[in-house]
Short mmCIF file of C-alpha atoms in Angstrom, two decimals:
data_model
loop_
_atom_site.label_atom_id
_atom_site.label_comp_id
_atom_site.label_asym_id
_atom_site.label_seq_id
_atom_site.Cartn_x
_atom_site.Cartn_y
_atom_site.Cartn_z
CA UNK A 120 109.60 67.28 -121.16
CA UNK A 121 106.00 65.91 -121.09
CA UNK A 122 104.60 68.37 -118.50
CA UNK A 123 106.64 71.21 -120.38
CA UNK A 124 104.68 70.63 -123.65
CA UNK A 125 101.60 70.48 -122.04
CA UNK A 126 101.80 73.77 -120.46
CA UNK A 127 102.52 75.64 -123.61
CA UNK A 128 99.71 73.47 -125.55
CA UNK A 129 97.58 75.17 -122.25
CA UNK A 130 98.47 78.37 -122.11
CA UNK A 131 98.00 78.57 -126.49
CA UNK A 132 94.51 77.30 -125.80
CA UNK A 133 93.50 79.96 -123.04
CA UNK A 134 94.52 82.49 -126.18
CA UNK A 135 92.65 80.96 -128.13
CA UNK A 136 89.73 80.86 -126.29
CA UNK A 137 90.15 84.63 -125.19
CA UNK A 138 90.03 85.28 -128.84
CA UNK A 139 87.05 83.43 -129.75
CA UNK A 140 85.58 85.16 -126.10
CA UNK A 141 86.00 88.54 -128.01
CA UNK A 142 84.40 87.74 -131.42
CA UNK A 143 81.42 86.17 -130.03
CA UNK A 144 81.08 90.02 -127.99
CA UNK A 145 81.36 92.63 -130.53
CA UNK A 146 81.61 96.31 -129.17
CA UNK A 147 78.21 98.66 -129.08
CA UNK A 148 79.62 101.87 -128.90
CA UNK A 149 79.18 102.65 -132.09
CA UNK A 150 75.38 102.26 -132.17
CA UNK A 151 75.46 104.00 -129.00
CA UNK A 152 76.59 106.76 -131.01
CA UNK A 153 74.45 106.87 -133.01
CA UNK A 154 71.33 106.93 -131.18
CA UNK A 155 72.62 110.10 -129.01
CA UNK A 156 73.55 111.81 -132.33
CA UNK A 157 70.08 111.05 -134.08
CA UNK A 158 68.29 112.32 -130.35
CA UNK A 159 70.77 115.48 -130.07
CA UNK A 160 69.63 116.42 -133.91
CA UNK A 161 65.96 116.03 -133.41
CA UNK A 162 66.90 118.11 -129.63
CA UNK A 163 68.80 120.74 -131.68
CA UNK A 164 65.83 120.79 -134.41
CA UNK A 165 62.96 121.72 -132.05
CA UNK A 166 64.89 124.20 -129.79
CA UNK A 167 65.41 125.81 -133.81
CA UNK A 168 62.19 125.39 -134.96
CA UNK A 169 60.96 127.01 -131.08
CA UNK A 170 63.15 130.09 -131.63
CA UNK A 171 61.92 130.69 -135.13
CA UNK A 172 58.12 130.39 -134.08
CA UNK A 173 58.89 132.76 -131.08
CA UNK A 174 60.49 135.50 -133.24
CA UNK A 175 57.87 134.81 -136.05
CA UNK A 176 55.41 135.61 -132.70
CA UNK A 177 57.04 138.39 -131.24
CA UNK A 178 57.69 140.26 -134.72
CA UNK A 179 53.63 140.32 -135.72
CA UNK A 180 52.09 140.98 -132.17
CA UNK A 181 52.33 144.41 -131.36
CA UNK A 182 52.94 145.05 -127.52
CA UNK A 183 50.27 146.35 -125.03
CA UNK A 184 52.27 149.76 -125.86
CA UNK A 185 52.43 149.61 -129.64
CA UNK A 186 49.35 148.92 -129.78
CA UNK A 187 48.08 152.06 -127.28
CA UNK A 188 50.31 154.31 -129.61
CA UNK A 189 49.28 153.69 -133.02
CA UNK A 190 45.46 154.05 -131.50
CA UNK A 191 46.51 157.15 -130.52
CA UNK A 192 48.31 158.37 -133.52
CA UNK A 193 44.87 157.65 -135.64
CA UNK A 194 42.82 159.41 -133.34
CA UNK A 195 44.86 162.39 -133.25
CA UNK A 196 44.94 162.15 -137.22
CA UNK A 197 40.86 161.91 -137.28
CA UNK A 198 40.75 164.53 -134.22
CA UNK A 199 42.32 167.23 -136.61
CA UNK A 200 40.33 165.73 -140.21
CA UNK A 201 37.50 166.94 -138.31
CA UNK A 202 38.48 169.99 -136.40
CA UNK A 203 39.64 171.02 -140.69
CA UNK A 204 35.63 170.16 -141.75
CA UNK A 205 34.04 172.12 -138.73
CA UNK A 206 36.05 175.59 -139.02
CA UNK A 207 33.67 177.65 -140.78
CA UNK A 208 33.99 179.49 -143.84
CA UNK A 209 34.94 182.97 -143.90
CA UNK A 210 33.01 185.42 -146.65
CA UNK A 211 35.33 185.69 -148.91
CA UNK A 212 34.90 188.89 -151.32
CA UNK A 213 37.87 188.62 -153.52
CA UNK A 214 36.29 185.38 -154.81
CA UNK A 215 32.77 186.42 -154.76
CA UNK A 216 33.84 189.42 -157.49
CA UNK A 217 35.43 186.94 -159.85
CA UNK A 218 32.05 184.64 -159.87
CA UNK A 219 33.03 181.75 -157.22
CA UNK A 220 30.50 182.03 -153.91
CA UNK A 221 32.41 178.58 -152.28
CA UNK A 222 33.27 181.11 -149.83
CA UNK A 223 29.57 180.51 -149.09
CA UNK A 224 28.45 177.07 -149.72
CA UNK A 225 25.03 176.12 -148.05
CA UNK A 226 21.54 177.33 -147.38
CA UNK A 227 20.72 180.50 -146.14
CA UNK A 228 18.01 182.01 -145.21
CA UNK A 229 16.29 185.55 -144.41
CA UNK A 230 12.85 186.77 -141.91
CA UNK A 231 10.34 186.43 -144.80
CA UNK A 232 11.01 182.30 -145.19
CA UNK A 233 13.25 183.09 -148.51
CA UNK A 234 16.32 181.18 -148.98
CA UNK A 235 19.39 180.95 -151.31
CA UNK A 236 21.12 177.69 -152.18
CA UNK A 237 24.85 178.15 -152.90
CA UNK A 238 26.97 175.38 -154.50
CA UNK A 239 30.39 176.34 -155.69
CA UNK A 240 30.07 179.02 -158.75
CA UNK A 241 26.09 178.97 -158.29
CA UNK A 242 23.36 180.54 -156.29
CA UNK A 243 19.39 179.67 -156.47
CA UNK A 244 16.90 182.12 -155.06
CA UNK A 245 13.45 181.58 -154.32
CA UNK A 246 12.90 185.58 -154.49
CA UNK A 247 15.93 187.01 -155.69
CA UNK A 248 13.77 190.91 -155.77
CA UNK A 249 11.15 190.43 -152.77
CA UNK A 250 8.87 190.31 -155.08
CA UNK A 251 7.90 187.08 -155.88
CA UNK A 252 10.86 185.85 -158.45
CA UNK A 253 12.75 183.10 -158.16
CA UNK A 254 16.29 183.23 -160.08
CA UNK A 255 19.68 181.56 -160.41
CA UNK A 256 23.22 183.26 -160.61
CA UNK A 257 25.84 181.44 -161.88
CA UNK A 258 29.09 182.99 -162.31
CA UNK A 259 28.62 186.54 -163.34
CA UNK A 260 25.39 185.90 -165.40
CA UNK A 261 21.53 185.89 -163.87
CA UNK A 262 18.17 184.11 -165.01
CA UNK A 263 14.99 185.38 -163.54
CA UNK A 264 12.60 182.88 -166.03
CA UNK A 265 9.45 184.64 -165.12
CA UNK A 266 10.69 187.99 -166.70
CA UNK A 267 12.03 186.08 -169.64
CA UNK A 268 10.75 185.81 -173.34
CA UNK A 269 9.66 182.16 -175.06
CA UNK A 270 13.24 181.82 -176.22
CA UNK A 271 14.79 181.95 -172.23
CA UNK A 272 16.21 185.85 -173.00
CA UNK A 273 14.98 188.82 -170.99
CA UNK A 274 11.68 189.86 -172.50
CA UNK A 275 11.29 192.96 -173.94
CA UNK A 276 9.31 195.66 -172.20
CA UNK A 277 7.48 199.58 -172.59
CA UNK A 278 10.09 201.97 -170.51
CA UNK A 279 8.81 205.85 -170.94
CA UNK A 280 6.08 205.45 -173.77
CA UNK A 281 5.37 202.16 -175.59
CA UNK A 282 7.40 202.79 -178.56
CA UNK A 283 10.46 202.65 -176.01
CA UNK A 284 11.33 198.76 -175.46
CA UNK A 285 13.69 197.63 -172.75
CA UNK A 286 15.09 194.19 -171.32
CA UNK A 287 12.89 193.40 -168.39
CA UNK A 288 16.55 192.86 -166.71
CA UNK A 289 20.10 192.59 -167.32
CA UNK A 290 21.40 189.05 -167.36
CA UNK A 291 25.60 190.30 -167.29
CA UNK A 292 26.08 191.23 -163.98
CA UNK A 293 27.71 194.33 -162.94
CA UNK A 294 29.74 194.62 -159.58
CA UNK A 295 29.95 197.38 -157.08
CA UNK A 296 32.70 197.81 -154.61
CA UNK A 297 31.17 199.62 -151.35
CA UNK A 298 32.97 200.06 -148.25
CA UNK A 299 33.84 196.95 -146.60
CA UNK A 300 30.95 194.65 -148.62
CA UNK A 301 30.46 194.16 -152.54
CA UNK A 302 26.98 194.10 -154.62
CA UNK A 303 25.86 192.78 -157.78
CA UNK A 304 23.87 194.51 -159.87
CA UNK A 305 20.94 193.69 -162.41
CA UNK A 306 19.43 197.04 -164.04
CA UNK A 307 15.95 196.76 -164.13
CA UNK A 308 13.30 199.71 -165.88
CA UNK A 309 13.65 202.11 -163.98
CA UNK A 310 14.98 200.05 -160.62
CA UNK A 311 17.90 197.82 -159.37
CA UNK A 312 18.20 194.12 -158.46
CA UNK A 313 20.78 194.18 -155.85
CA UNK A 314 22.66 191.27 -154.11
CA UNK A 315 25.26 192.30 -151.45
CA UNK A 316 27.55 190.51 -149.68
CA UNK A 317 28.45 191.59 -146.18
CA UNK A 318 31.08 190.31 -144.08
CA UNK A 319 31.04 189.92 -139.91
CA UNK A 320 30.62 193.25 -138.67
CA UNK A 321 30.14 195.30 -141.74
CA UNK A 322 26.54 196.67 -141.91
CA UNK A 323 26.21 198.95 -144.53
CA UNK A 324 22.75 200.58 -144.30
CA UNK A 325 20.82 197.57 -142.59
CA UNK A 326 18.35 198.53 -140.50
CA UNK A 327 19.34 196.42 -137.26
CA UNK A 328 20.18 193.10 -138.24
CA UNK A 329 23.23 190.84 -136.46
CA UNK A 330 26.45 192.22 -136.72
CA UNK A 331 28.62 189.37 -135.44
CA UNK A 332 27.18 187.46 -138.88
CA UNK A 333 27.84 187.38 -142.60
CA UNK A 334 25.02 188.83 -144.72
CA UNK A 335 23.51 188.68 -148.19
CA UNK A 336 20.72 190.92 -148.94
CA UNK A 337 18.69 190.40 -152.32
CA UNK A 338 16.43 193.05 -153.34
CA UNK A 339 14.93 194.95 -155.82
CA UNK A 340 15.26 198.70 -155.15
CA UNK A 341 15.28 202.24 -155.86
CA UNK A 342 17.32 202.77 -153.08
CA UNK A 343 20.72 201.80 -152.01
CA UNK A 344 21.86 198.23 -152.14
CA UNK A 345 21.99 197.17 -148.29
CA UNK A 346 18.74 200.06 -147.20
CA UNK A 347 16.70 197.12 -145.98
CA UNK A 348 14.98 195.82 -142.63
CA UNK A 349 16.43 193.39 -140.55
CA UNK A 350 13.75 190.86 -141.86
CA UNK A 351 15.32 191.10 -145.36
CA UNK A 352 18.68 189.77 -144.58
CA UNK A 353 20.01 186.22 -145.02
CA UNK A 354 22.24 184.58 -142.43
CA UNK A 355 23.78 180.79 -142.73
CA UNK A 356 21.58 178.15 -141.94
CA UNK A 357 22.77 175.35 -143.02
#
């Protein structure tokens, strides 16, 4: 009965001391856990933060071919801002009658060292009549200031006996359609002050001259408008 007891007392004791065995060795798992959570966050948070800088990246560098088009596309766009600026002009004579000489715009200059400055609605002569007078046109309207009076009109002058006073010069313009070229037309005492306007190959009654040119002849005549030597004729020169 003895030996009996003491095996149970025995066997409760290697329980017992199982139990205590298991306290004294708590599991780790869980702080295993949570290491390889906190390392697969910061893992999933730099593979995130990779893709968005490689987008970000890829979305502002243009590629080699991108890049080769839109150089392209600007010089094509410059290529035809500048092939607009260098067509030339054309004389244009439906604009010229109603006062605008853009048609025009520039220096030009005739065999005698005379030029005329055009700008827009205005021209400036250095000898508007070959003989020796400067002038401007603007519009429709002339000033020649060395045949004016003190107050800037045309001066007053003896035409056919000195009791007969004229204007030195008509400062309204009048117009004169010819075939293929048009003239303005100061009246002078007894004379004209002519400016034509003659278009690639239209001559009128220029003696010689270049044909494959526009022309402006300024004179003052007793002839017709355009009967003038080749040295009398402006071309383009600027």
């Amino acid at each position: 009965m003895k030996k009996g007891n003491r095996t149970v007392i025995l066997g409760f004791c290697i329980v017992f001391l199982g139990l205590l065995a298991g306290c004294n060795n708590p599991k780790k798992p869980s702080a295993d856990t949570d290491k390889s959570s906190a390392s697969t966050k910061v893992t999933t948070e730099l593979t995130a933060s990779s893709k968005e800088t490689k987008v970000t990246k890829e979305t502002t560098t243009q590629t080699p071919e991108q890049s080769s088009t839109a150089q392209e596309t600007k010089e094509t766009e410059e290529s035809h801002e500048q092939a607009k600026e260098e067509v030339p002009k054309v004389m244009d004579l439906a604009q010229i009658q109603q006062g605008d000489y853009s048609s025009l715009n520039g220096t030009w200059g005739n065999g005698l060292g005379n030029t005329i400055f055009i700008e827009n609605n205005t021209m400036n002569f250095t000898d508007i009549s070959n003989q020796k007078q400067p002038a401007e046109i603007i519009g429709q309207n002339v000033d020649i200031p060395l045949l004016n009076s003190s107050d800037g009109t045309p001066e007053l002058v003896s035409y056919m006996g000195d009791s007969n006073k004229v204007k030195a010069y008509e400062q309204q313009l009048g117009l004169e359609a010819n075939q293929g070229f048009v003239s303005l037309r100061s009246n002078l005492p007894g004379a004209v002050i002519y400016v034509s306007f003659l278009p690639k190959g239209v001559m009128g009654d220029i003696l010689e001259g270049d044909n494959n040119q526009d022309k402006i002849v300024a004179v003052g005549t007793q002839n017709t408008a355009t009967s003038v030597r080749a040295t009398y004729v402006y071309y383009k020169i600027d």
